[in-house]
């Protein structure tokens, strides 16, 4: 069975104090859930991924040191392992600190930093080489959806960014479908729209690789997913969880999303 995952992308938010407070609040909720049991007792929580800003990476790793079901990652990596690239952070550095995942190709990186699929392919390969699991983001813009090009756009992004890899490599990647028009706008994709695209992506994986791999790969939905709509989205067959932005900044909301399976 494929992994259920709820991931929080904190983006460029929170002071150090706020970040640690949020992490500790979340930790308390997880402890309470695991201690008190209930229908989601012990290990039945989905896997949780947190993507704080780089500067809080070691703090969060410390807070969640013995939590097997929770991993810490970064929102971006540079496409080289080391060298004269002032201001950048490499996957090797992240891995050596205990980070395990990295977002790749979030639409904000594509938009504000001009990251294209060729560059993202390089980052994905380097992340894997250094033992980081990439969460590869794809998704169409509003005009693309309105003109019926959304399937084509997503297929192209995956083809250039992921599908050139061998099955053994690509099988380690988590895919996040994030329609750009839904990110931070409060305009969530409907559960049917999400399911339709997720099923399409799964079929692409089956065509490119195998049914077995398509069955195994986790595909997350992102874009204004919140405590109110998460359950409906996660109930869809091909939606394996969420990549949560705004709602991951409040422990209560994020934990309600975690409990939405
Ligand atoms: P949002 O962001 O939940 O605030 O829409 C999602 C994302 O950008 O990953």
PDB file of C-alpha atoms and ligand atoms in Angstrom:
ATOM      1  CA  UNK A   1       0.000   0.000   0.000  1.00  0.00           C
ATOM      2  CA  UNK A   2       1.303   3.432  -0.780  1.00  0.00           C
ATOM      3  CA  UNK A   3       2.226   5.877   1.944  1.00  0.00           C
ATOM      4  CA  UNK A   4      -0.237   8.470   3.189  1.00  0.00           C
ATOM      5  CA  UNK A   5       1.548  11.746   3.769  1.00  0.00           C
ATOM      6  CA  UNK A   6       0.699  15.176   5.102  1.00  0.00           C
ATOM      7  CA  UNK A   7       3.425  17.739   4.419  1.00  0.00           C
ATOM      8  CA  UNK A   8       3.714  21.298   5.711  1.00  0.00           C
ATOM      9  CA  UNK A   9       5.478  23.912   3.612  1.00  0.00           C
ATOM     10  CA  UNK A  10       6.180  26.858   5.876  1.00  0.00           C
ATOM     11  CA  UNK A  11       7.564  28.943   2.988  1.00  0.00           C
ATOM     12  CA  UNK A  12       9.335  32.150   4.149  1.00  0.00           C
ATOM     13  CA  UNK A  13       7.332  32.579   7.339  1.00  0.00           C
ATOM     14  CA  UNK A  14       7.821  32.689  11.124  1.00  0.00           C
ATOM     15  CA  UNK A  15      10.526  34.066  13.414  1.00  0.00           C
ATOM     16  CA  UNK A  16      12.820  31.580  15.144  1.00  0.00           C
ATOM     17  CA  UNK A  17      10.709  31.814  18.283  1.00  0.00           C
ATOM     18  CA  UNK A  18       7.470  31.259  16.388  1.00  0.00           C
ATOM     19  CA  UNK A  19       8.939  28.364  14.426  1.00  0.00           C
ATOM     20  CA  UNK A  20      10.052  26.539  17.564  1.00  0.00           C
ATOM     21  CA  UNK A  21       6.733  27.234  19.275  1.00  0.00           C
ATOM     22  CA  UNK A  22       4.861  25.761  16.309  1.00  0.00           C
ATOM     23  CA  UNK A  23       7.115  22.697  16.236  1.00  0.00           C
ATOM     24  CA  UNK A  24       6.668  22.091  19.956  1.00  0.00           C
ATOM     25  CA  UNK A  25       2.910  22.557  19.809  1.00  0.00           C
ATOM     26  CA  UNK A  26       2.728  20.058  17.004  1.00  0.00           C
ATOM     27  CA  UNK A  27       4.899  17.648  18.920  1.00  0.00           C
ATOM     28  CA  UNK A  28       2.557  17.844  21.922  1.00  0.00           C
ATOM     29  CA  UNK A  29      -0.418  17.048  19.732  1.00  0.00           C
ATOM     30  CA  UNK A  30       1.317  14.071  18.188  1.00  0.00           C
ATOM     31  CA  UNK A  31       2.382  12.796  21.624  1.00  0.00           C
ATOM     32  CA  UNK A  32      -1.130  13.192  22.943  1.00  0.00           C
ATOM     33  CA  UNK A  33      -2.578  11.336  19.973  1.00  0.00           C
ATOM     34  CA  UNK A  34      -0.078   8.498  20.327  1.00  0.00           C
ATOM     35  CA  UNK A  35      -0.573   8.307  24.122  1.00  0.00           C
ATOM     36  CA  UNK A  36      -4.333   8.422  24.177  1.00  0.00           C
ATOM     37  CA  UNK A  37      -4.861   6.093  21.268  1.00  0.00           C
ATOM     38  CA  UNK A  38      -8.279   6.102  19.736  1.00  0.00           C
ATOM     39  CA  UNK A  39      -9.044   5.031  16.214  1.00  0.00           C
ATOM     40  CA  UNK A  40      -5.737   6.321  14.947  1.00  0.00           C
ATOM     41  CA  UNK A  41      -3.571   4.763  17.615  1.00  0.00           C
ATOM     42  CA  UNK A  42       0.148   4.143  17.315  1.00  0.00           C
ATOM     43  CA  UNK A  43       1.615   4.551  13.925  1.00  0.00           C
ATOM     44  CA  UNK A  44      -1.745   4.935  12.280  1.00  0.00           C
ATOM     45  CA  UNK A  45      -1.057   8.615  11.812  1.00  0.00           C
ATOM     46  CA  UNK A  46      -0.005   9.388   8.251  1.00  0.00           C
ATOM     47  CA  UNK A  47       3.631  10.149   7.654  1.00  0.00           C
ATOM     48  CA  UNK A  48       4.295  13.819   8.404  1.00  0.00           C
ATOM     49  CA  UNK A  49       6.838  15.949   6.546  1.00  0.00           C
ATOM     50  CA  UNK A  50       7.814  19.456   7.585  1.00  0.00           C
ATOM     51  CA  UNK A  51       9.532  21.903   5.253  1.00  0.00           C
ATOM     52  CA  UNK A  52      10.742  24.847   7.360  1.00  0.00           C
ATOM     53  CA  UNK A  53      13.087  27.564   6.095  1.00  0.00           C
ATOM     54  CA  UNK A  54      16.708  26.306   6.051  1.00  0.00           C
ATOM     55  CA  UNK A  55      17.699  28.304   9.122  1.00  0.00           C
ATOM     56  CA  UNK A  56      15.300  26.330  11.336  1.00  0.00           C
ATOM     57  CA  UNK A  57      16.320  22.926  10.003  1.00  0.00           C
ATOM     58  CA  UNK A  58      18.563  21.875  12.885  1.00  0.00           C
ATOM     59  CA  UNK A  59      16.107  23.186  15.498  1.00  0.00           C
ATOM     60  CA  UNK A  60      13.280  21.103  14.072  1.00  0.00           C
ATOM     61  CA  UNK A  61      15.452  18.041  13.635  1.00  0.00           C
ATOM     62  CA  UNK A  62      16.290  18.320  17.338  1.00  0.00           C
ATOM     63  CA  UNK A  63      12.631  18.658  18.392  1.00  0.00           C
ATOM     64  CA  UNK A  64      11.563  15.601  16.391  1.00  0.00           C
ATOM     65  CA  UNK A  65      14.694  13.512  16.858  1.00  0.00           C
ATOM     66  CA  UNK A  66      13.004  10.263  17.883  1.00  0.00           C
ATOM     67  CA  UNK A  67       9.875  10.543  15.782  1.00  0.00           C
ATOM     68  CA  UNK A  68       9.966   7.845  13.172  1.00  0.00           C
ATOM     69  CA  UNK A  69       6.805   8.985  11.459  1.00  0.00           C
ATOM     70  CA  UNK A  70       7.921  12.573  11.031  1.00  0.00           C
ATOM     71  CA  UNK A  71      10.687  13.815   8.753  1.00  0.00           C
ATOM     72  CA  UNK A  72      12.178  17.213   8.131  1.00  0.00           C
ATOM     73  CA  UNK A  73      13.089  18.541   4.726  1.00  0.00           C
ATOM     74  CA  UNK A  74      13.898  21.755   2.900  1.00  0.00           C
ATOM     75  CA  UNK A  75      11.993  23.841   0.387  1.00  0.00           C
ATOM     76  CA  UNK A  76      14.733  23.973  -2.214  1.00  0.00           C
ATOM     77  CA  UNK A  77      18.289  22.841  -2.906  1.00  0.00           C
ATOM     78  CA  UNK A  78      21.019  24.092  -5.184  1.00  0.00           C
ATOM     79  CA  UNK A  79      21.887  21.981  -8.217  1.00  0.00           C
ATOM     80  CA  UNK A  80      25.528  21.407  -7.261  1.00  0.00           C
ATOM     81  CA  UNK A  81      27.032  19.521  -4.335  1.00  0.00           C
ATOM     82  CA  UNK A  82      29.552  22.175  -3.301  1.00  0.00           C
ATOM     83  CA  UNK A  83      31.619  25.052  -4.558  1.00  0.00           C
ATOM     84  CA  UNK A  84      31.695  28.784  -5.046  1.00  0.00           C
ATOM     85  CA  UNK A  85      27.951  29.440  -5.017  1.00  0.00           C
ATOM     86  CA  UNK A  86      27.585  32.135  -2.389  1.00  0.00           C
ATOM     87  CA  UNK A  87      24.337  31.933  -0.500  1.00  0.00           C
ATOM     88  CA  UNK A  88      23.235  28.515  -1.723  1.00  0.00           C
ATOM     89  CA  UNK A  89      22.578  25.255   0.139  1.00  0.00           C
ATOM     90  CA  UNK A  90      23.369  21.857  -1.337  1.00  0.00           C
ATOM     91  CA  UNK A  91      21.571  18.529  -0.890  1.00  0.00           C
ATOM     92  CA  UNK A  92      24.753  17.110   0.626  1.00  0.00           C
ATOM     93  CA  UNK A  93      24.593  19.719   3.403  1.00  0.00           C
ATOM     94  CA  UNK A  94      20.931  19.050   4.081  1.00  0.00           C
ATOM     95  CA  UNK A  95      21.442  15.307   4.215  1.00  0.00           C
ATOM     96  CA  UNK A  96      24.487  15.633   6.452  1.00  0.00           C
ATOM     97  CA  UNK A  97      22.368  17.542   8.976  1.00  0.00           C
ATOM     98  CA  UNK A  98      19.686  14.867   9.038  1.00  0.00           C
ATOM     99  CA  UNK A  99      17.227  16.379   6.574  1.00  0.00           C
ATOM    100  CA  UNK A 100      15.548  13.669   4.493  1.00  0.00           C
ATOM    101  CA  UNK A 101      13.339  15.371   1.890  1.00  0.00           C
ATOM    102  CA  UNK A 102      13.348  18.361  -0.406  1.00  0.00           C
ATOM    103  CA  UNK A 103      10.645  20.113  -2.363  1.00  0.00           C
ATOM    104  CA  UNK A 104      11.591  20.493  -6.013  1.00  0.00           C
ATOM    105  CA  UNK A 105       9.915  22.811  -8.475  1.00  0.00           C
ATOM    106  CA  UNK A 106       7.357  24.460  -6.246  1.00  0.00           C
ATOM    107  CA  UNK A 107       5.424  26.882  -8.437  1.00  0.00           C
ATOM    108  CA  UNK A 108       6.842  29.822  -6.471  1.00  0.00           C
ATOM    109  CA  UNK A 109      10.351  28.681  -7.441  1.00  0.00           C
ATOM    110  CA  UNK A 110       9.281  28.247 -11.048  1.00  0.00           C
ATOM    111  CA  UNK A 111       7.644  31.666 -11.066  1.00  0.00           C
ATOM    112  CA  UNK A 112       9.920  33.922  -8.988  1.00  0.00           C
ATOM    113  CA  UNK A 113      13.250  32.221  -9.632  1.00  0.00           C
ATOM    114  CA  UNK A 114      12.694  31.116 -13.222  1.00  0.00           C
ATOM    115  CA  UNK A 115      13.336  27.451 -12.475  1.00  0.00           C
ATOM    116  CA  UNK A 116      12.519  25.382 -15.525  1.00  0.00           C
ATOM    117  CA  UNK A 117      12.042  21.650 -15.944  1.00  0.00           C
ATOM    118  CA  UNK A 118      15.619  21.072 -17.136  1.00  0.00           C
ATOM    119  CA  UNK A 119      17.035  22.678 -14.007  1.00  0.00           C
ATOM    120  CA  UNK A 120      14.514  20.828 -11.857  1.00  0.00           C
ATOM    121  CA  UNK A 121      15.515  17.531 -13.429  1.00  0.00           C
ATOM    122  CA  UNK A 122      19.090  18.243 -12.395  1.00  0.00           C
ATOM    123  CA  UNK A 123      18.038  19.108  -8.846  1.00  0.00           C
ATOM    124  CA  UNK A 124      15.910  15.961  -8.606  1.00  0.00           C
ATOM    125  CA  UNK A 125      18.775  13.737  -9.699  1.00  0.00           C
ATOM    126  CA  UNK A 126      21.211  15.410  -7.319  1.00  0.00           C
ATOM    127  CA  UNK A 127      18.781  15.132  -4.411  1.00  0.00           C
ATOM    128  CA  UNK A 128      18.429  11.394  -5.029  1.00  0.00           C
ATOM    129  CA  UNK A 129      22.176  10.969  -5.406  1.00  0.00           C
ATOM    130  CA  UNK A 130      22.618  12.545  -1.980  1.00  0.00           C
ATOM    131  CA  UNK A 131      19.944  10.483  -0.311  1.00  0.00           C
ATOM    132  CA  UNK A 132      17.194  13.100  -0.189  1.00  0.00           C
ATOM    133  CA  UNK A 133      13.677  12.202  -1.262  1.00  0.00           C
ATOM    134  CA  UNK A 134      12.374  14.774  -3.734  1.00  0.00           C
ATOM    135  CA  UNK A 135       8.801  15.992  -3.549  1.00  0.00           C
ATOM    136  CA  UNK A 136       8.393  17.018  -7.159  1.00  0.00           C
ATOM    137  CA  UNK A 137       5.745  19.708  -7.640  1.00  0.00           C
ATOM    138  CA  UNK A 138       3.741  20.121 -10.818  1.00  0.00           C
ATOM    139  CA  UNK A 139       0.596  21.975 -11.733  1.00  0.00           C
ATOM    140  CA  UNK A 140      -1.009  24.254 -14.274  1.00  0.00           C
ATOM    141  CA  UNK A 141      -1.776  27.986 -14.196  1.00  0.00           C
ATOM    142  CA  UNK A 142      -5.311  29.275 -14.433  1.00  0.00           C
ATOM    143  CA  UNK A 143      -5.280  30.198 -18.151  1.00  0.00           C
ATOM    144  CA  UNK A 144      -3.942  26.727 -18.907  1.00  0.00           C
ATOM    145  CA  UNK A 145      -6.831  25.112 -17.074  1.00  0.00           C
ATOM    146  CA  UNK A 146      -9.332  27.477 -18.667  1.00  0.00           C
ATOM    147  CA  UNK A 147      -8.124  26.520 -22.113  1.00  0.00           C
ATOM    148  CA  UNK A 148      -8.121  22.811 -21.326  1.00  0.00           C
ATOM    149  CA  UNK A 149      -4.343  22.457 -21.411  1.00  0.00           C
ATOM    150  CA  UNK A 150      -3.884  21.323 -17.803  1.00  0.00           C
ATOM    151  CA  UNK A 151      -3.270  17.650 -18.566  1.00  0.00           C
ATOM    152  CA  UNK A 152      -0.743  18.491 -21.231  1.00  0.00           C
ATOM    153  CA  UNK A 153       1.108  20.965 -18.977  1.00  0.00           C
ATOM    154  CA  UNK A 154       1.386  18.507 -16.091  1.00  0.00           C
ATOM    155  CA  UNK A 155       2.449  15.679 -18.406  1.00  0.00           C
ATOM    156  CA  UNK A 156       5.169  17.868 -19.876  1.00  0.00           C
ATOM    157  CA  UNK A 157       6.478  18.908 -16.444  1.00  0.00           C
ATOM    158  CA  UNK A 158       6.669  15.292 -15.318  1.00  0.00           C
ATOM    159  CA  UNK A 159       8.179  14.095 -18.554  1.00  0.00           C
ATOM    160  CA  UNK A 160      11.027  16.611 -18.433  1.00  0.00           C
ATOM    161  CA  UNK A 161      11.531  16.599 -14.674  1.00  0.00           C
ATOM    162  CA  UNK A 162      11.034  12.974 -13.672  1.00  0.00           C
ATOM    163  CA  UNK A 163      10.235  10.482 -16.444  1.00  0.00           C
ATOM    164  CA  UNK A 164      13.707  10.478 -17.961  1.00  0.00           C
ATOM    165  CA  UNK A 165      14.922   8.616 -14.889  1.00  0.00           C
ATOM    166  CA  UNK A 166      15.096   4.886 -14.455  1.00  0.00           C
ATOM    167  CA  UNK A 167      12.329   3.168 -12.515  1.00  0.00           C
ATOM    168  CA  UNK A 168      14.624   2.468  -9.523  1.00  0.00           C
ATOM    169  CA  UNK A 169      15.320   6.184  -9.170  1.00  0.00           C
ATOM    170  CA  UNK A 170      11.966   7.652 -10.101  1.00  0.00           C
ATOM    171  CA  UNK A 171      10.212   5.215  -7.767  1.00  0.00           C
ATOM    172  CA  UNK A 172      11.644   7.086  -4.775  1.00  0.00           C
ATOM    173  CA  UNK A 173      10.048  10.380  -5.713  1.00  0.00           C
ATOM    174  CA  UNK A 174       6.880  11.806  -4.198  1.00  0.00           C
ATOM    175  CA  UNK A 175       4.758  13.827  -6.592  1.00  0.00           C
ATOM    176  CA  UNK A 176       2.741  16.849  -5.519  1.00  0.00           C
ATOM    177  CA  UNK A 177       0.019  18.116  -7.834  1.00  0.00           C
ATOM    178  CA  UNK A 178      -0.468  21.783  -7.052  1.00  0.00           C
ATOM    179  CA  UNK A 179      -2.646  23.755  -9.450  1.00  0.00           C
ATOM    180  CA  UNK A 180      -1.099  27.217  -9.335  1.00  0.00           C
ATOM    181  CA  UNK A 181      -4.505  28.915  -9.277  1.00  0.00           C
ATOM    182  CA  UNK A 182      -5.274  27.150  -5.996  1.00  0.00           C
ATOM    183  CA  UNK A 183      -2.079  28.029  -4.122  1.00  0.00           C
ATOM    184  CA  UNK A 184      -2.634  30.606  -1.414  1.00  0.00           C
ATOM    185  CA  UNK A 185      -5.858  31.769  -3.050  1.00  0.00           C
ATOM    186  CA  UNK A 186      -8.454  29.975  -0.947  1.00  0.00           C
ATOM    187  CA  UNK A 187      -9.750  28.512  -4.199  1.00  0.00           C
ATOM    188  CA  UNK A 188      -9.194  24.780  -3.714  1.00  0.00           C
ATOM    189  CA  UNK A 189      -9.495  22.320  -6.563  1.00  0.00           C
ATOM    190  CA  UNK A 190     -12.676  20.320  -6.051  1.00  0.00           C
ATOM    191  CA  UNK A 191     -12.149  16.746  -4.863  1.00  0.00           C
ATOM    192  CA  UNK A 192     -13.235  15.580  -8.332  1.00  0.00           C
ATOM    193  CA  UNK A 193     -10.782  17.887 -10.093  1.00  0.00           C
ATOM    194  CA  UNK A 194      -7.986  16.654  -7.828  1.00  0.00           C
ATOM    195  CA  UNK A 195      -8.934  13.009  -8.320  1.00  0.00           C
ATOM    196  CA  UNK A 196      -9.133  13.445 -12.095  1.00  0.00           C
ATOM    197  CA  UNK A 197      -5.599  14.848 -12.283  1.00  0.00           C
ATOM    198  CA  UNK A 198      -4.156  12.380  -9.775  1.00  0.00           C
ATOM    199  CA  UNK A 199      -5.594   9.442 -11.699  1.00  0.00           C
ATOM    200  CA  UNK A 200      -4.161  10.937 -14.883  1.00  0.00           C
ATOM    201  CA  UNK A 201      -0.707  11.266 -13.296  1.00  0.00           C
ATOM    202  CA  UNK A 202      -0.892   7.696 -12.018  1.00  0.00           C
ATOM    203  CA  UNK A 203      -1.737   6.506 -15.510  1.00  0.00           C
ATOM    204  CA  UNK A 204       1.236   8.433 -16.911  1.00  0.00           C
ATOM    205  CA  UNK A 205       3.477   6.637 -14.415  1.00  0.00           C
ATOM    206  CA  UNK A 206       1.973   3.283 -15.394  1.00  0.00           C
ATOM    207  CA  UNK A 207       2.532   4.025 -19.103  1.00  0.00           C
ATOM    208  CA  UNK A 208       6.070   5.236 -18.552  1.00  0.00           C
ATOM    209  CA  UNK A 209       7.141   2.572 -16.067  1.00  0.00           C
ATOM    210  CA  UNK A 210       4.767  -0.072 -14.735  1.00  0.00           C
ATOM    211  CA  UNK A 211       1.434  -0.584 -13.010  1.00  0.00           C
ATOM    212  CA  UNK A 212       3.277  -1.730  -9.948  1.00  0.00           C
ATOM    213  CA  UNK A 213       5.197   1.500  -9.687  1.00  0.00           C
ATOM    214  CA  UNK A 214       2.103   3.608 -10.389  1.00  0.00           C
ATOM    215  CA  UNK A 215       0.359   1.815  -7.570  1.00  0.00           C
ATOM    216  CA  UNK A 216       3.187   2.486  -5.164  1.00  0.00           C
ATOM    217  CA  UNK A 217       3.835   6.167  -5.812  1.00  0.00           C
ATOM    218  CA  UNK A 218       2.446   8.751  -3.455  1.00  0.00           C
ATOM    219  CA  UNK A 219       0.731  11.689  -5.124  1.00  0.00           C
ATOM    220  CA  UNK A 220      -0.105  14.643  -2.876  1.00  0.00           C
ATOM    221  CA  UNK A 221      -2.555  17.427  -3.528  1.00  0.00           C
ATOM    222  CA  UNK A 222      -1.598  21.026  -2.715  1.00  0.00           C
ATOM    223  CA  UNK A 223      -3.405  24.336  -3.055  1.00  0.00           C
ATOM    224  CA  UNK A 224      -5.614  25.855  -0.317  1.00  0.00           C
ATOM    225  CA  UNK A 225      -6.024  22.504   1.369  1.00  0.00           C
ATOM    226  CA  UNK A 226      -7.244  23.177   4.905  1.00  0.00           C
ATOM    227  CA  UNK A 227      -8.813  21.596   7.981  1.00  0.00           C
ATOM    228  CA  UNK A 228     -12.277  21.918   6.411  1.00  0.00           C
ATOM    229  CA  UNK A 229     -11.700  20.406   2.991  1.00  0.00           C
ATOM    230  CA  UNK A 230      -8.866  17.930   3.648  1.00  0.00           C
ATOM    231  CA  UNK A 231     -11.072  14.940   4.511  1.00  0.00           C
ATOM    232  CA  UNK A 232     -13.036  15.229   1.273  1.00  0.00           C
ATOM    233  CA  UNK A 233      -9.874  15.518  -0.796  1.00  0.00           C
ATOM    234  CA  UNK A 234      -8.056  12.692   0.998  1.00  0.00           C
ATOM    235  CA  UNK A 235     -11.074  10.424   0.578  1.00  0.00           C
ATOM    236  CA  UNK A 236     -10.422  10.305  -3.163  1.00  0.00           C
ATOM    237  CA  UNK A 237      -8.811   7.129  -4.337  1.00  0.00           C
ATOM    238  CA  UNK A 238      -5.725   8.619  -5.940  1.00  0.00           C
ATOM    239  CA  UNK A 239      -5.144  11.457  -3.472  1.00  0.00           C
ATOM    240  CA  UNK A 240      -2.571  10.157  -0.992  1.00  0.00           C
ATOM    241  CA  UNK A 241      -2.363  13.247   1.175  1.00  0.00           C
ATOM    242  CA  UNK A 242      -1.549  16.923   0.972  1.00  0.00           C
ATOM    243  CA  UNK A 243       1.155  19.533   0.683  1.00  0.00           C
ATOM    244  CA  UNK A 244      -0.101  22.287   2.933  1.00  0.00           C
ATOM    245  CA  UNK A 245       1.057  25.909   2.899  1.00  0.00           C
ATOM    246  CA  UNK A 246      -0.943  28.474   4.885  1.00  0.00           C
ATOM    247  CA  UNK A 247      -2.780  25.967   7.059  1.00  0.00           C
ATOM    248  CA  UNK A 248       0.488  24.346   8.149  1.00  0.00           C
ATOM    249  CA  UNK A 249       1.427  27.486  10.098  1.00  0.00           C
ATOM    250  CA  UNK A 250      -1.158  26.834  12.799  1.00  0.00           C
ATOM    251  CA  UNK A 251      -0.652  23.690  14.842  1.00  0.00           C
ATOM    252  CA  UNK A 252      -4.388  23.189  15.380  1.00  0.00           C
ATOM    253  CA  UNK A 253      -5.269  23.419  11.701  1.00  0.00           C
ATOM    254  CA  UNK A 254      -2.333  21.333  10.558  1.00  0.00           C
ATOM    255  CA  UNK A 255      -3.045  18.627  13.083  1.00  0.00           C
ATOM    256  CA  UNK A 256      -6.699  18.515  12.043  1.00  0.00           C
ATOM    257  CA  UNK A 257      -5.493  17.957   8.493  1.00  0.00           C
ATOM    258  CA  UNK A 258      -3.210  15.162   9.725  1.00  0.00           C
ATOM    259  CA  UNK A 259      -6.263  13.541  11.284  1.00  0.00           C
ATOM    260  CA  UNK A 260      -8.315  13.837   8.106  1.00  0.00           C
ATOM    261  CA  UNK A 261      -7.706  10.382   6.664  1.00  0.00           C
TER     262      UNK A 261
HETATM  263  P1  LIG B   1      -1.403  26.829   0.287  1.00  0.00           P
HETATM  264  O1  LIG B   1       0.018  26.490  -0.320  1.00  0.00           O
HETATM  265  O2  LIG B   1      -1.841  25.635   1.095  1.00  0.00           O
HETATM  266  O3  LIG B   1      -1.176  28.046   1.139  1.00  0.00           O
HETATM  267  O4  LIG B   1      -2.326  27.097  -0.856  1.00  0.00           O
HETATM  268  C1  LIG B   1       0.317  25.188  -0.786  1.00  0.00           C
HETATM  269  C2  LIG B   1       1.722  25.150  -1.310  1.00  0.00           C
HETATM  270  O5  LIG B   1       2.177  26.173  -1.849  1.00  0.00           O
HETATM  271  O6  LIG B   1       2.429  24.145  -1.188  1.00  0.00           O
END
